PDB file of C-alpha atoms in Angstrom:
ATOM      1  CA  MET A 127       8.222 -13.696  -2.563  1.00 46.00           C
ATOM      2  CA  ILE A 128      10.533 -10.681  -2.293  1.00 48.00           C
ATOM      3  CA  LEU A 129      10.142  -7.549  -4.387  1.00 50.00           C
ATOM      4  CA  ALA A 130      13.597  -5.965  -4.255  1.00 64.00           C
ATOM      5  CA  LYS A 131      13.108  -2.407  -5.543  1.00 83.00           C
ATOM      6  CA  GLU A 132      13.604   0.073  -2.702  1.00 92.00           C
ATOM      7  CA  ILE A 133      13.000   3.586  -4.074  1.00 92.00           C
ATOM      8  CA  PHE A 134       9.940   4.665  -6.078  1.00 89.00           C
ATOM      9  CA  THR A 135       8.809   8.034  -7.406  1.00 93.00           C
ATOM     10  CA  ARG A 136       5.608   7.693  -9.390  1.00 94.00           C
ATOM     11  CA  TYR A 137       1.945   8.530  -9.783  1.00 92.00           C
ATOM     12  CA  GLU A 138      -0.632   6.192  -8.249  1.00 93.00           C
ATOM     13  CA  LEU A 139      -4.086   6.635  -9.771  1.00 93.00           C
ATOM     14  CA  LYS A 140      -6.969   4.864  -8.043  1.00 94.00           C
ATOM     15  CA  HIS A 141     -10.597   4.009  -8.720  1.00 95.00           C
ATOM     16  CA  VAL A 142     -13.092   1.707  -6.981  1.00 95.00           C
ATOM     17  CA  VAL A 143     -14.893  -0.666  -9.364  1.00 96.00           C
ATOM     18  CA  ASP A 144     -17.592  -3.271  -8.902  1.00 96.00           C
ATOM     19  CA  SER A 145     -17.135  -6.924  -9.814  1.00 97.00           C
ATOM     20  CA  LYS A 146     -18.815  -6.528 -13.220  1.00 97.00           C
ATOM     21  CA  THR A 147     -16.478  -3.691 -14.219  1.00 97.00           C
ATOM     22  CA  TYR A 148     -13.507  -5.641 -12.848  1.00 98.00           C
ATOM     23  CA  THR A 149     -14.326  -8.584 -15.147  1.00 98.00           C
ATOM     24  CA  GLN A 150     -14.753  -6.255 -18.135  1.00 98.00           C
ATOM     25  CA  LEU A 151     -11.456  -4.539 -17.407  1.00 98.00           C
ATOM     26  CA  LEU A 152      -9.579  -7.843 -17.215  1.00 98.00           C
ATOM     27  CA  ARG A 153     -10.857  -8.725 -20.655  1.00 98.00           C
ATOM     28  CA  ALA A 154      -9.982  -5.309 -22.113  1.00 98.00           C
ATOM     29  CA  LEU A 155      -6.496  -5.222 -20.556  1.00 98.00           C
ATOM     30  CA  GLU A 156      -5.491  -8.752 -21.561  1.00 97.00           C
ATOM     31  CA  PRO A 157      -3.886  -7.894 -24.957  1.00 98.00           C
ATOM     32  CA  TYR A 158      -1.661  -5.230 -23.367  1.00 98.00           C
ATOM     33  CA  THR A 159      -0.596  -6.755 -20.059  1.00 98.00           C
ATOM     34  CA  LYS A 160       1.080  -9.737 -18.449  1.00 97.00           C
ATOM     35  CA  LYS A 161       0.562 -11.161 -14.975  1.00 96.00           C
ATOM     36  CA  ASP A 162       2.977 -10.196 -12.225  1.00 93.00           C
ATOM     37  CA  ALA A 163       5.583 -12.950 -11.993  1.00 88.00           C
ATOM     38  CA  HIS A 164       5.760 -12.566  -8.196  1.00 88.00           C
ATOM     39  CA  GLY A 165       2.192 -13.826  -7.808  1.00 92.00           C
ATOM     40  CA  ASP A 166       0.500 -17.126  -8.554  1.00 94.00           C
ATOM     41  CA  LYS A 167      -0.626 -18.174 -12.029  1.00 93.00           C
ATOM     42  CA  ASP A 168      -3.240 -15.382 -11.976  1.00 94.00           C
ATOM     43  CA  GLY A 169      -0.834 -12.767 -10.593  1.00 95.00           C
ATOM     44  CA  ARG A 170      -2.364 -12.891  -7.102  1.00 97.00           C
ATOM     45  CA  TYR A 171      -0.760 -12.597  -3.674  1.00 97.00           C
ATOM     46  CA  THR A 172      -1.686 -11.367  -0.195  1.00 98.00           C
ATOM     47  CA  ILE A 173      -0.396  -8.107   1.279  1.00 98.00           C
ATOM     48  CA  SER A 174      -0.478  -7.225   4.981  1.00 98.00           C
ATOM     49  CA  SER A 175       0.716  -3.852   6.276  1.00 98.00           C
ATOM     50  CA  LEU A 176       1.193  -2.659   9.839  1.00 98.00           C
ATOM     51  CA  TYR A 177       0.709   1.116   9.972  1.00 97.00           C
ATOM     52  CA  TYR A 178       2.471   3.317  12.493  1.00 97.00           C
ATOM     53  CA  ASP A 179       1.042   6.666  13.557  1.00 96.00           C
ATOM     54  CA  THR A 180       1.079   9.094  16.451  1.00 96.00           C
ATOM     55  CA  ILE A 181      -1.103   8.519  19.480  1.00 95.00           C
ATOM     56  CA  THR A 182      -3.575  11.027  17.970  1.00 94.00           C
ATOM     57  CA  ASP A 183      -3.463   9.474  14.466  1.00 93.00           C
ATOM     58  CA  SER A 184      -1.832  12.528  12.889  1.00 92.00           C
ATOM     59  CA  PHE A 185      -1.097  10.845   9.554  1.00 91.00           C
ATOM     60  CA  HIS A 186      -4.714   9.787   9.196  1.00 90.00           C
ATOM     61  CA  HIS A 187      -5.843  13.349   9.894  1.00 87.00           C
ATOM     62  CA  GLU A 188      -3.473  14.723   7.257  1.00 87.00           C
ATOM     63  CA  ARG A 189      -5.515  12.730   4.755  1.00 80.00           C
ATOM     64  CA  MET A 190      -8.857  13.758   6.212  1.00 80.00           C
ATOM     65  CA  PHE A 191      -7.952  17.456   6.194  1.00 80.00           C
ATOM     66  CA  GLY A 192      -6.910  17.236   2.544  1.00 78.00           C
ATOM     67  CA  GLN A 193      -3.311  18.348   3.056  1.00 81.00           C
ATOM     68  CA  ASN A 194      -1.266  18.434  -0.151  1.00 84.00           C
ATOM     69  CA  PHE A 195       1.716  16.841   1.598  1.00 91.00           C
ATOM     70  CA  ARG A 196       1.102  13.590   3.480  1.00 90.00           C
ATOM     71  CA  GLN A 197       3.307  10.892   4.931  1.00 93.00           C
ATOM     72  CA  LYS A 198       3.098   7.518   6.635  1.00 95.00           C
ATOM     73  CA  LEU A 199       5.256   4.703   7.958  1.00 97.00           C
ATOM     74  CA  ARG A 200       4.283   1.104   7.395  1.00 97.00           C
ATOM     75  CA  LEU A 201       5.695  -2.381   7.694  1.00 98.00           C
ATOM     76  CA  ARG A 202       4.700  -4.674   4.833  1.00 97.00           C
ATOM     77  CA  VAL A 203       4.863  -8.419   4.257  1.00 97.00           C
ATOM     78  CA  TYR A 204       3.717 -10.615   1.391  1.00 96.00           C
ATOM     79  CA  ASN A 205       1.715 -13.800   1.991  1.00 95.00           C
ATOM     80  CA  ASP A 206       2.386 -15.707   5.230  1.00 93.00           C
ATOM     81  CA  THR A 207       5.538 -14.964   7.201  1.00 95.00           C
ATOM     82  CA  SER A 208       7.396 -15.537  10.474  1.00 97.00           C
ATOM     83  CA  LEU A 209       9.652 -13.491  12.754  1.00 97.00           C
ATOM     84  CA  ASP A 210      12.606 -14.650  10.661  1.00 97.00           C
ATOM     85  CA  GLY A 211      10.840 -13.795   7.423  1.00 96.00           C
ATOM     86  CA  LYS A 212      11.683 -10.738   5.325  1.00 95.00           C
ATOM     87  CA  ALA A 213       9.623  -7.570   5.604  1.00 97.00           C
ATOM     88  CA  PHE A 214       9.721  -4.104   4.078  1.00 97.00           C
ATOM     89  CA  LEU A 215       9.794  -1.087   6.373  1.00 98.00           C
ATOM     90  CA  GLU A 216       8.886   1.948   4.309  1.00 97.00           C
ATOM     91  CA  ILE A 217       8.205   5.651   4.406  1.00 97.00           C
ATOM     92  CA  LYS A 218       5.595   6.786   1.929  1.00 94.00           C
ATOM     93  CA  LYS A 219       5.242  10.481   1.167  1.00 94.00           C
ATOM     94  CA  LYS A 220       2.791  12.111  -1.200  1.00 90.00           C
ATOM     95  CA  HIS A 221       2.764  15.666  -2.515  1.00 88.00           C
ATOM     96  CA  LYS A 222      -0.423  16.333  -4.449  1.00 81.00           C
ATOM     97  CA  LYS A 223      -0.474  13.359  -6.877  1.00 83.00           C
ATOM     98  CA  LEU A 224       3.211  12.410  -6.836  1.00 92.00           C
ATOM     99  CA  VAL A 225       4.217   9.544  -4.533  1.00 93.00           C
ATOM    100  CA  ASN A 226       7.697   8.892  -3.170  1.00 95.00           C
ATOM    101  CA  LYS A 227       8.347   5.602  -1.397  1.00 95.00           C
ATOM    102  CA  ARG A 228      11.599   4.568   0.276  1.00 95.00           C
ATOM    103  CA  ARG A 229      11.883   1.162   1.871  1.00 96.00           C
ATOM    104  CA  THR A 230      14.404  -1.270   3.249  1.00 97.00           C
ATOM    105  CA  LEU A 231      14.331  -5.029   3.724  1.00 97.00           C
ATOM    106  CA  MET A 232      14.836  -6.562   7.183  1.00 97.00           C
ATOM    107  CA  LYS A 233      13.840  -9.551   9.256  1.00 97.00           C
ATOM    108  CA  LEU A 234      10.379  -9.020  10.692  1.00 98.00           C
ATOM    109  CA  GLY A 235      11.499  -9.582  14.283  1.00 97.00           C
ATOM    110  CA  ASP A 236      14.312  -7.037  13.877  1.00 97.00           C
ATOM    111  CA  VAL A 237      11.846  -4.412  12.638  1.00 97.00           C
ATOM    112  CA  TYR A 238       9.717  -4.764  15.766  1.00 97.00           C
ATOM    113  CA  ASP A 239      12.774  -4.220  17.971  1.00 96.00           C
ATOM    114  CA  PHE A 240      14.005  -1.283  15.900  1.00 96.00           C
ATOM    115  CA  VAL A 241      10.718   0.628  15.834  1.00 96.00           C
ATOM    116  CA  ALA A 242      10.071   0.059  19.542  1.00 95.00           C
ATOM    117  CA  SER A 243      13.429   1.589  20.506  1.00 94.00           C
ATOM    118  CA  ARG A 244      13.536   5.344  21.169  1.00 91.00           C
ATOM    119  CA  GLN A 245      17.318   5.405  21.076  1.00 91.00           C
ATOM    120  CA  ALA A 246      18.893   6.765  17.890  1.00 92.00           C
ATOM    121  CA  LEU A 247      20.909   4.315  15.825  1.00 93.00           C
ATOM    122  CA  GLY A 248      24.650   4.295  16.364  1.00 89.00           C
ATOM    123  CA  ASP A 249      27.390   3.862  13.772  1.00 88.00           C
ATOM    124  CA  ASP A 250      27.136   0.062  13.859  1.00 91.00           C
ATOM    125  CA  LEU A 251      23.733  -1.392  13.079  1.00 92.00           C
ATOM    126  CA  PRO A 252      22.710  -4.286  15.354  1.00 90.00           C
ATOM    127  CA  PHE A 253      20.887  -6.173  12.579  1.00 92.00           C
ATOM    128  CA  GLU A 254      21.041  -6.930   8.874  1.00 95.00           C
ATOM    129  CA  VAL A 255      19.363  -4.375   6.625  1.00 96.00           C
ATOM    130  CA  SER A 256      19.358  -3.965   2.842  1.00 96.00           C
ATOM    131  CA  ASN A 257      19.640  -0.151   2.854  1.00 95.00           C
ATOM    132  CA  PRO A 258      21.222   1.430   5.958  1.00 95.00           C
ATOM    133  CA  GLN A 259      20.705   4.987   4.708  1.00 95.00           C
ATOM    134  CA  ILE A 260      16.955   4.543   4.373  1.00 96.00           C
ATOM    135  CA  LEU A 261      16.832   2.895   7.798  1.00 96.00           C
ATOM    136  CA  ARG A 262      18.534   5.952   9.323  1.00 96.00           C
ATOM    137  CA  GLU A 263      15.929   8.202   7.678  1.00 96.00           C
ATOM    138  CA  ILE A 264      13.203   6.042   9.166  1.00 97.00           C
ATOM    139  CA  ASP A 265      14.946   6.119  12.551  1.00 97.00           C
ATOM    140  CA  PHE A 266      14.818   9.921  12.627  1.00 96.00           C
ATOM    141  CA  PHE A 267      11.234   9.964  11.348  1.00 96.00           C
ATOM    142  CA  LYS A 268       9.800   7.476  13.855  1.00 96.00           C
ATOM    143  CA  ASN A 269      11.592   9.089  16.808  1.00 96.00           C
ATOM    144  CA  LEU A 270      10.570  12.600  15.772  1.00 96.00           C
ATOM    145  CA  TYR A 271       6.869  11.679  15.752  1.00 95.00           C
ATOM    146  CA  ARG A 272       7.103   9.016  18.498  1.00 96.00           C
ATOM    147  CA  LEU A 273       5.251   6.563  16.301  1.00 96.00           C
ATOM    148  CA  GLU A 274       3.349   3.543  17.569  1.00 96.00           C
ATOM    149  CA  PRO A 275       1.754   0.536  15.833  1.00 97.00           C
ATOM    150  CA  ARG A 276      -1.889   1.458  15.180  1.00 96.00           C
ATOM    151  CA  LEU A 277      -3.528  -1.056  12.844  1.00 96.00           C
ATOM    152  CA  ILE A 278      -3.021  -3.811  10.283  1.00 97.00           C
ATOM    153  CA  VAL A 279      -4.590  -3.692   6.814  1.00 97.00           C
ATOM    154  CA  SER A 280      -4.638  -6.821   4.633  1.00 97.00           C
ATOM    155  CA  TYR A 281      -5.999  -7.616   1.195  1.00 97.00           C
ATOM    156  CA  GLU A 282      -5.585  -9.807  -1.878  1.00 98.00           C
ATOM    157  CA  ARG A 283      -3.854  -8.206  -4.835  1.00 98.00           C
ATOM    158  CA  GLN A 284      -3.961  -9.223  -8.479  1.00 98.00           C
ATOM    159  CA  ALA A 285      -1.142  -7.455 -10.314  1.00 98.00           C
ATOM    160  CA  PHE A 286      -0.226  -6.882 -13.941  1.00 98.00           C
ATOM    161  CA  GLN A 287       2.549  -5.149 -15.852  1.00 96.00           C
ATOM    162  CA  THR A 288       2.115  -3.645 -19.283  1.00 97.00           C
ATOM    163  CA  ILE A 289       3.918  -5.613 -21.985  1.00 96.00           C
ATOM    164  CA  ASN A 290       5.714  -2.641 -23.539  1.00 93.00           C
ATOM    165  CA  ASP A 291       6.670  -0.919 -20.271  1.00 93.00           C
ATOM    166  CA  GLU A 292       7.161  -3.019 -17.137  1.00 90.00           C
ATOM    167  CA  GLU A 293       7.320   0.148 -15.014  1.00 91.00           C
ATOM    168  CA  ILE A 294       3.562   0.568 -15.552  1.00 96.00           C
ATOM    169  CA  ARG A 295       1.689  -1.608 -13.092  1.00 96.00           C
ATOM    170  CA  ILE A 296      -2.064  -2.197 -12.839  1.00 98.00           C
ATOM    171  CA  THR A 297      -3.405  -3.785  -9.663  1.00 98.00           C
ATOM    172  CA  PHE A 298      -6.783  -4.876  -8.324  1.00 98.00           C
ATOM    173  CA  ASP A 299      -7.095  -5.129  -4.532  1.00 98.00           C
ATOM    174  CA  SER A 300      -9.982  -7.007  -2.948  1.00 97.00           C
ATOM    175  CA  ASN A 301     -11.205  -8.397   0.379  1.00 96.00           C
ATOM    176  CA  LEU A 302      -9.902  -5.386   2.303  1.00 96.00           C
ATOM    177  CA  ARG A 303      -9.802  -6.074   6.023  1.00 96.00           C
ATOM    178  CA  ASN A 304      -8.249  -4.548   9.130  1.00 96.00           C
ATOM    179  CA  ARG A 305      -7.648  -5.144  12.825  1.00 95.00           C
ATOM    180  CA  ARG A 306      -6.553  -2.961  15.758  1.00 94.00           C
ATOM    181  CA  TYR A 307      -5.529  -5.852  17.967  1.00 95.00           C
ATOM    182  CA  ASP A 308      -2.840  -8.548  17.623  1.00 96.00           C
ATOM    183  CA  LEU A 309      -0.627  -6.034  15.808  1.00 97.00           C
ATOM    184  CA  ARG A 310       1.858  -8.684  14.757  1.00 97.00           C
ATOM    185  CA  LEU A 311       2.113  -9.551  11.085  1.00 98.00           C
ATOM    186  CA  GLU A 312       3.258 -13.119  11.762  1.00 97.00           C
ATOM    187  CA  GLY A 313      -0.230 -13.657  13.189  1.00 95.00           C
ATOM    188  CA  GLY A 314      -1.727 -13.797   9.704  1.00 96.00           C
ATOM    189  CA  SER A 315      -3.843 -11.618   7.429  1.00 97.00           C
ATOM    190  CA  TYR A 316      -7.187 -11.938   9.209  1.00 96.00           C
ATOM    191  CA  GLY A 317      -9.392  -9.001  10.205  1.00 96.00           C
ATOM    192  CA  GLU A 318     -12.765  -7.312   9.784  1.00 95.00           C
ATOM    193  CA  THR A 319     -13.867  -6.527   6.228  1.00 94.00           C
ATOM    194  CA  TYR A 320     -14.228  -2.799   5.596  1.00 92.00           C
ATOM    195  CA  LEU A 321     -14.950  -2.629   1.861  1.00 92.00           C
ATOM    196  CA  ASP A 322     -17.883  -4.506   0.397  1.00 92.00           C
ATOM    197  CA  PRO A 323     -16.572  -7.768  -1.156  1.00 92.00           C
ATOM    198  CA  ASP A 324     -18.249  -6.865  -4.444  1.00 95.00           C
ATOM    199  CA  PHE A 325     -15.777  -4.010  -4.965  1.00 95.00           C
ATOM    200  CA  TYR A 326     -12.129  -3.785  -6.007  1.00 97.00           C
ATOM    201  CA  VAL A 327      -9.610  -0.976  -5.651  1.00 97.00           C
ATOM    202  CA  LEU A 328      -8.081  -0.459  -9.092  1.00 97.00           C
ATOM    203  CA  GLU A 329      -4.691   1.236  -9.092  1.00 96.00           C
ATOM    204  CA  VAL A 330      -2.499   2.351 -11.993  1.00 97.00           C
ATOM    205  CA  LYS A 331       1.127   3.042 -11.020  1.00 95.00           C
ATOM    206  CA  LEU A 332       3.327   4.838 -13.518  1.00 95.00           C
ATOM    207  CA  MET A 333       6.179   7.334 -13.713  1.00 92.00           C
ATOM    208  CA  GLY A 334       5.320   9.121 -16.943  1.00 89.00           C
ATOM    209  CA  ARG A 335       2.448   9.547 -19.362  1.00 91.00           C
ATOM    210  CA  MET A 336      -0.335   7.008 -19.512  1.00 95.00           C
ATOM    211  CA  PRO A 337      -0.449   5.077 -22.808  1.00 96.00           C
ATOM    212  CA  LEU A 338      -3.333   6.015 -25.081  1.00 97.00           C
ATOM    213  CA  TRP A 339      -4.715   2.477 -25.060  1.00 97.00           C
ATOM    214  CA  LEU A 340      -4.917   2.521 -21.249  1.00 97.00           C
ATOM    215  CA  THR A 341      -6.499   5.976 -21.212  1.00 96.00           C
ATOM    216  CA  ARG A 342      -9.108   4.713 -23.667  1.00 97.00           C
ATOM    217  CA  ILE A 343      -9.916   1.582 -21.653  1.00 97.00           C
ATOM    218  CA  LEU A 344     -10.279   3.492 -18.375  1.00 97.00           C
ATOM    219  CA  SER A 345     -12.443   6.124 -20.073  1.00 96.00           C
ATOM    220  CA  GLU A 346     -14.706   3.546 -21.685  1.00 97.00           C
ATOM    221  CA  HIS A 347     -15.316   1.966 -18.289  1.00 96.00           C
ATOM    222  CA  ARG A 348     -15.721   5.336 -16.527  1.00 94.00           C
ATOM    223  CA  CYS A 349     -12.721   4.842 -14.291  1.00 93.00           C
ATOM    224  CA  GLY A 350     -11.818   8.396 -13.369  1.00 86.00           C
ATOM    225  CA  ILE A 351      -9.411   9.195 -10.552  1.00 83.00           C
ATOM    226  CA  GLN A 352     -10.894   8.622  -7.087  1.00 83.00           C
ATOM    227  CA  PRO A 353      -8.680   9.214  -4.048  1.00 81.00           C
ATOM    228  CA  PHE A 354      -8.680   6.137  -1.839  1.00 86.00           C
ATOM    229  CA  SER A 355      -6.552   5.590   1.254  1.00 87.00           C
ATOM    230  CA  LYS A 356      -6.621   2.015   2.554  1.00 90.00           C
ATOM    231  CA  TYR A 357      -5.303   3.283   5.882  1.00 88.00           C
ATOM    232  CA  SER A 358      -7.754   6.165   6.365  1.00 88.00           C
ATOM    233  CA  ASN A 359     -10.740   4.281   4.978  1.00 85.00           C
ATOM    234  CA  SER A 360     -10.141   1.546   7.538  1.00 85.00           C
ATOM    235  CA  PHE A 361     -11.214   4.014  10.241  1.00 84.00           C
ATOM    236  CA  TYR A 362     -14.760   3.907   8.837  1.00 74.00           C
ATOM    237  CA  THR A 363     -15.563   0.220   8.570  1.00 63.00           C
ATOM    238  CA  ASP A 364     -19.276   0.457   9.368  1.00 48.00           C
ATOM    239  CA  LEU A 365     -19.826   3.464   7.126  1.00 46.00           C
ATOM    240  CA  MET A 366     -18.065   1.898   4.162  1.00 51.00           C
ATOM    241  CA  MET A 367     -19.918  -1.369   4.467  1.00 49.00           C
ATOM    242  CA  ALA A 368     -23.212   0.511   4.614  1.00 47.00           C
ATOM    243  CA  GLU A 369     -22.566   2.869   1.720  1.00 50.00           C
ATOM    244  CA  LYS A 370     -20.288   0.514  -0.273  1.00 50.00           C
ATOM    245  CA  LYS A 371     -18.595   3.276  -2.279  1.00 45.00           C
ATOM    246  CA  LYS A 372     -17.684   5.774   0.392  1.00 47.00           C
ATOM    247  CA  ILE A 373     -14.335   7.119  -0.868  1.00 44.00           C
ATOM    248  CA  LEU A 374     -11.927   9.152   1.249  1.00 46.00           C
TER     249      LEU A 374
END
């Protein structure tokens, strides 16, 4: 499965819900949504992301200190993959509530070689890439901060699009897990669970106003905005499992 869009500017509104609320939301959303065609018959697929950070985890601390502007670099694959499989290398930046994401598609093995190199790219790229300009931005970014692979986060996603506006996406992420070893995505999506399995991360992604019907459904189920960083929350596995709804 390859999702080809490379540049996003949108709002991403999150809320953690329990399994009962998840079931109720599915029922309420059904008349207005359709399942993501990139998933299985229920709109499900697996996401694994390798996060890069500084040796002192600067990007994580940006989140913890509540900075209005935050950024991160991650390498993302969908379902199982190999070194010859396609992967998205992406910069994600957030200013207050607005998210900008720029990503390019490459072979997984080529991404490892590219990120590990501290030498700036020349005029001729040594590998195939879907967006050379974005790759050059990433090249400057990763060399400026001297980024290193820090951890892998994996989860199952169930995704929907609204029928009247396919740019509005609603996702439920579950079985969140992470690992700080074997930092190779071709190794699979295994890891230690860090969010209680009874909970789901609900996310609404949209570029403009939220439809009234969606506002009503979220309000009826008390789904207000709750900041949730899968990357930063993965630093607190024991705490999250103990408290279940510890939100960062």
